[in-house]
Coordinates of C-alpha atoms in Angstrom, one line a residue:
M148 CA -20.0 -44.4 30.1
K149 CA -19.0 -44.2 26.4
S150 CA -21.8 -41.6 25.7
V151 CA -20.7 -39.5 28.7
L152 CA -17.1 -39.4 27.4
T153 CA -18.4 -38.5 23.9
V154 CA -20.4 -35.6 25.4
L155 CA -17.4 -34.4 27.5
F156 CA -15.1 -34.6 24.4
L157 CA -17.6 -32.5 22.3
F158 CA -17.9 -29.9 25.1
V159 CA -14.1 -29.6 25.4
L160 CA -13.8 -29.3 21.6
Q161 CA -16.5 -26.6 21.4
T162 CA -14.9 -24.7 24.3
F163 CA -11.5 -24.8 22.5
F164 CA -12.9 -23.3 19.3
A165 CA -15.0 -20.8 21.1
Q166 CA -11.9 -19.5 22.8
E167 CA -9.8 -19.3 19.7
E168 CA -9.0 -15.7 19.2
I169 CA -9.2 -13.9 15.8
Y170 CA -6.7 -11.1 15.2
A171 CA -7.4 -8.1 13.0
N172 CA -5.3 -7.5 10.0
G173 CA -3.0 -4.6 10.7
I174 CA -4.0 -2.5 7.7
F175 CA -7.5 -2.2 9.3
N176 CA -6.1 -0.7 12.5
F177 CA -7.4 2.9 12.6
E178 CA -6.5 5.4 15.3
N179 CA -9.1 7.2 17.4
N180 CA -9.8 10.9 16.6
K181 CA -8.5 10.4 13.1
T182 CA -10.4 11.0 9.8
Q183 CA -11.0 8.0 7.5
K184 CA -13.0 7.4 4.4
I185 CA -15.6 4.8 3.5
F186 CA -14.3 2.4 0.8
T187 CA -17.2 -0.1 0.3
D188 CA -20.2 1.5 -1.3
W189 CA -23.3 1.5 0.9
T190 CA -21.5 0.5 4.0
R191 CA -24.0 -0.2 6.8
V192 CA -24.0 1.8 10.0
R193 CA -25.3 -0.2 12.9
K194 CA -26.6 0.6 16.4
E195 CA -24.2 -1.9 18.0
P196 CA -20.9 -3.5 16.9
N197 CA -22.2 -6.7 15.4
V198 CA -23.8 -7.9 12.1
N199 CA -27.2 -8.6 13.8
S200 CA -27.6 -5.1 15.2
Q201 CA -30.1 -2.7 13.8
I202 CA -29.1 -0.8 10.6
L203 CA -29.2 2.9 11.3
D204 CA -27.8 4.2 8.0
S205 CA -25.7 3.4 4.9
L206 CA -22.8 5.4 3.6
K207 CA -21.4 5.7 0.1
S208 CA -17.7 5.5 -1.0
N209 CA -15.7 8.6 -0.1
Q210 CA -17.9 9.6 2.8
Q211 CA -15.6 11.0 5.5
V212 CA -16.0 9.7 9.0
S213 CA -14.2 10.4 12.3
I214 CA -13.0 7.4 14.3
L215 CA -14.4 7.7 17.9
K216 CA -13.5 4.4 19.4
K217 CA -12.2 0.9 18.4
Y218 CA -14.4 -2.0 19.6
E219 CA -12.1 -4.9 20.5
K220 CA -14.3 -7.7 19.0
V221 CA -13.0 -8.7 15.5
L222 CA -15.2 -9.9 12.6
A223 CA -13.6 -12.1 9.9
L224 CA -15.1 -12.2 6.4
G225 CA -13.1 -14.4 4.1
E226 CA -9.4 -13.4 4.3
R227 CA -10.2 -10.1 5.9
A228 CA -10.4 -9.5 9.7
A229 CA -11.1 -6.2 11.3
N230 CA -12.4 -4.5 14.4
W231 CA -15.7 -2.6 14.7
Y232 CA -15.4 1.1 15.0
E233 CA -17.7 3.7 16.5
V234 CA -17.7 6.7 14.1
S235 CA -19.3 10.0 13.6
Y236 CA -20.1 11.6 10.3
R237 CA -22.1 14.4 8.7
K238 CA -24.8 14.0 6.1
G239 CA -26.3 17.3 5.0
N240 CA -26.6 19.4 8.2
Q241 CA -26.9 16.5 10.6
T242 CA -24.1 14.7 12.6
S243 CA -24.8 11.0 13.3
K244 CA -23.0 8.2 15.1
G245 CA -22.9 4.4 14.8
Y246 CA -20.7 1.4 14.3
I247 CA -19.1 0.2 11.1
W248 CA -16.9 -2.8 10.3
G249 CA -13.2 -1.7 9.7
G250 CA -12.9 -3.8 6.6
N251 CA -15.2 -1.3 4.8
L252 CA -12.9 1.6 5.4
S253 CA -10.2 2.7 3.0
V254 CA -6.7 1.4 3.6
G255 CA -5.5 4.7 2.2
Y256 CA -6.8 7.7 0.4
R257 CA -5.4 10.7 -1.5
N258 CA -6.6 13.8 -3.3
K259 CA -5.0 15.4 -6.3
N260 CA -6.1 17.8 -9.1
G261 CA -9.7 17.6 -7.9
Y262 CA -9.8 13.8 -7.9
D263 CA -10.3 11.5 -4.8
F264 CA -8.4 8.2 -4.9
L265 CA -9.3 5.4 -2.5
F266 CA -7.4 2.1 -1.9
G267 CA -9.1 -0.8 -0.1
I268 CA -9.6 -4.5 0.0
S269 CA -12.9 -5.2 -1.9
K270 CA -13.6 -8.9 -1.2
T271 CA -12.3 -12.4 -0.9
V272 CA -12.9 -14.9 -3.7
D273 CA -12.2 -18.6 -4.2
K274 CA -9.5 -19.4 -6.7
T275 CA -8.4 -22.8 -8.1
D276 CA -4.8 -23.9 -8.6
K277 CA -5.2 -26.2 -11.6
K278 CA -1.7 -27.7 -11.2
L279 CA -2.3 -28.7 -7.6
N280 CA -6.0 -29.1 -8.0
Q281 CA -6.6 -27.1 -4.9
T282 CA -8.9 -24.2 -4.0
Y283 CA -7.6 -21.3 -2.0
K284 CA -8.8 -17.9 -0.7
Q285 CA -7.7 -14.8 -2.6
N286 CA -8.1 -11.2 -1.5
I287 CA -9.1 -8.7 -4.2
A288 CA -8.1 -5.1 -3.8
S289 CA -9.1 -2.1 -5.8
I290 CA -8.4 1.6 -6.4
K291 CA -11.3 3.9 -7.0
V292 CA -11.2 7.4 -8.7
L293 CA -14.0 9.7 -7.7
R294 CA -14.8 13.3 -8.7
D295 CA -17.5 15.2 -6.8
D296 CA -18.3 11.8 -5.1
N297 CA -19.1 10.2 -8.5
L298 CA -17.1 7.1 -9.5
V299 CA -14.9 7.9 -12.5
D300 CA -12.9 4.6 -12.7
E301 CA -12.0 1.5 -10.7
V302 CA -9.3 -1.1 -11.2
F303 CA -9.3 -4.4 -9.3
F304 CA -6.2 -6.5 -8.6
E305 CA -5.2 -9.5 -6.5
T306 CA -3.3 -8.8 -3.3
G307 CA -2.0 -10.7 -0.3
S308 CA -3.6 -13.2 2.1
G309 CA -4.3 -12.3 5.7
E310 CA -0.7 -12.8 6.6
S311 CA 0.4 -10.1 4.1
L312 CA -2.0 -7.5 5.4
S313 CA 0.0 -6.2 8.4
Y314 CA 0.8 -2.9 6.8
G315 CA -0.6 -0.9 3.9
T316 CA 0.5 2.3 2.2
F317 CA -0.9 4.4 -0.6
I318 CA 1.0 7.2 -2.2
I319 CA 1.0 9.4 -5.3
E320 CA 4.3 9.7 -7.3
S321 CA 5.3 11.7 -10.3
N322 CA 4.6 10.7 -13.9
H323 CA 8.1 9.3 -14.0
Q324 CA 8.5 11.1 -17.4
L325 CA 6.1 8.7 -19.1
K326 CA 4.3 10.4 -22.0
N327 CA 0.7 11.6 -21.4
V328 CA 0.7 10.3 -17.8
E329 CA -0.5 12.8 -15.2
F330 CA 1.0 10.9 -12.2
T331 CA 1.5 7.5 -10.8
L332 CA -0.3 5.8 -7.8
K333 CA 1.4 3.1 -5.7
A334 CA -0.5 0.8 -3.3
T335 CA 1.5 -1.5 -1.1
V336 CA 0.6 -4.3 1.4
S337 CA 3.1 -6.3 3.4
G338 CA 3.6 -8.7 6.3
E339 CA 5.7 -8.3 9.3
A340 CA 7.4 -11.7 9.5
C341 CA 10.1 -13.4 7.5
G342 CA 8.8 -15.4 4.6
I343 CA 5.6 -13.3 4.2
A344 CA 5.3 -11.7 0.8
G345 CA 4.6 -8.0 0.2
Y346 CA 3.0 -6.6 -3.0
D347 CA 3.4 -3.3 -4.8
Q348 CA 0.7 -2.3 -7.3
Y349 CA 1.6 0.6 -9.6
L350 CA -1.1 2.4 -11.6
L351 CA -0.8 5.2 -14.2
F352 CA -3.4 7.9 -14.3
K353 CA -4.3 9.6 -17.6
N354 CA -7.5 11.0 -19.1
N355 CA -9.7 9.9 -16.1
K356 CA -8.4 6.3 -16.5
L357 CA -6.3 4.0 -14.3
I358 CA -3.8 1.7 -16.0
A359 CA -2.5 -1.1 -13.8
L360 CA 1.1 -2.3 -14.3
P361 CA 2.1 -5.9 -13.6
Q362 CA 2.2 -6.4 -9.9
L363 CA 5.5 -6.6 -8.0
M364 CA 6.2 -9.1 -5.2
N365 CA 9.0 -9.0 -2.6
V366 CA 9.7 -11.7 0.1
G367 CA 12.7 -12.6 2.2
D368 CA 13.8 -15.1 4.9
A369 CA 16.6 -13.6 6.9
D370 CA 19.9 -14.0 4.9
V371 CA 18.9 -17.4 3.5
Y372 CA 16.6 -16.3 0.7
H373 CA 15.2 -13.2 -0.9
H374 CA 13.1 -12.4 -4.0
S375 CA 12.8 -8.8 -5.0
E376 CA 11.1 -7.1 -7.9
E377 CA 11.1 -3.4 -9.0
Y378 CA 10.5 -1.0 -11.9
V379 CA 13.1 1.3 -13.4
F380 CA 11.2 4.3 -14.8
P381 CA 12.6 6.8 -17.3
N382 CA 13.5 9.2 -14.5
D383 CA 15.4 6.6 -12.6
K384 CA 19.1 5.8 -13.0
G385 CA 19.4 3.4 -15.9
G386 CA 15.9 4.3 -17.2
I387 CA 15.1 4.7 -20.9
P388 CA 12.6 7.1 -22.5
N389 CA 8.9 6.0 -22.6
A390 CA 9.5 2.6 -21.2
F391 CA 9.7 0.9 -17.8
I392 CA 12.0 -1.9 -17.0
F393 CA 11.0 -4.8 -14.7
K394 CA 13.9 -6.2 -12.7
M395 CA 13.9 -9.3 -10.5
E396 CA 16.7 -10.7 -8.3
E397 CA 16.5 -13.9 -6.4
M398 CA 19.1 -15.3 -4.0
E399 CA 19.1 -18.6 -2.2
K400 CA 21.7 -20.3 -0.1
D401 CA 22.3 -24.0 -0.6
D402 CA 23.2 -26.6 2.1
N403 CA 26.8 -25.5 1.9
D404 CA 25.8 -21.9 2.6
K405 CA 26.8 -20.9 -0.9
E406 CA 24.7 -18.2 -2.5
K407 CA 22.9 -18.9 -5.8
T408 CA 21.6 -15.7 -7.5
K409 CA 19.2 -15.3 -10.4
R410 CA 18.4 -12.1 -12.2
L411 CA 15.8 -11.2 -14.8
S412 CA 15.0 -8.1 -16.8
R413 CA 12.1 -7.2 -19.0
T414 CA 11.3 -4.0 -20.9
Y415 CA 7.8 -2.7 -21.4
L416 CA 7.4 0.0 -24.1
W417 CA 4.9 2.9 -23.4
N418 CA 3.3 4.6 -26.4
G419 CA 1.4 7.3 -24.4
S420 CA -1.8 5.2 -23.9
S421 CA -0.8 1.6 -23.3
Y422 CA 2.2 -0.6 -22.8
K423 CA 3.6 -3.8 -24.3
L424 CA 6.5 -6.1 -23.7
K425 CA 9.4 -5.4 -25.9

């Protein structure tokens, strides 16, 4: 009788885990009939939407594809979860079709002055918190610069966990009146629930190189707590020439509903090629 109960328990346990649903990160949600770009170099194109299917082709970074259909099954790799997509693309004079994993697509892409800029989540790595003696999963993002489909530069940076990957944006801003800077790139990921952090990554572009600024983090929990970080550039109100000012504000309510606020300001000097803390 005991062995029968053990078998029954294992069956129920396996059924429970088999039915546990995996949800895709929102930043990998791509619309049908829209153009996207490959982010991960040599992305595999498969005959069917699964990792065991026949490989039909491989695509390099910056290859343009058209989204034909989203396949509902989700594949999770590390802290990234995405649907499979049926896509069409052209190589040479030939149009082909196949399935690719959404995590290999760019979260955002831009073109300026003959350069292509791609933003995506590169991989998940194991990190160790020495104070807590714990290991955790950390997503690594990157921004690539390409010209004529050749990689010019790439900068890697840490970004949010799966909970923080509900939304993603990628924009080009002005040079903010910083000496020798052509323009500024800003990549953002954020969550959709209270208490889930969002991250802003600014990069300066000059002489075919990307220069990453210290990352900004913002998080809030209704009206009980918030932590916000921003940069004040030379062209912003309160800005100073050839410098950018980091500003942080943190508010928390105590048990008596009284607000406690902390503020911090740091100035980084920019000499036309690099920055340092004042």
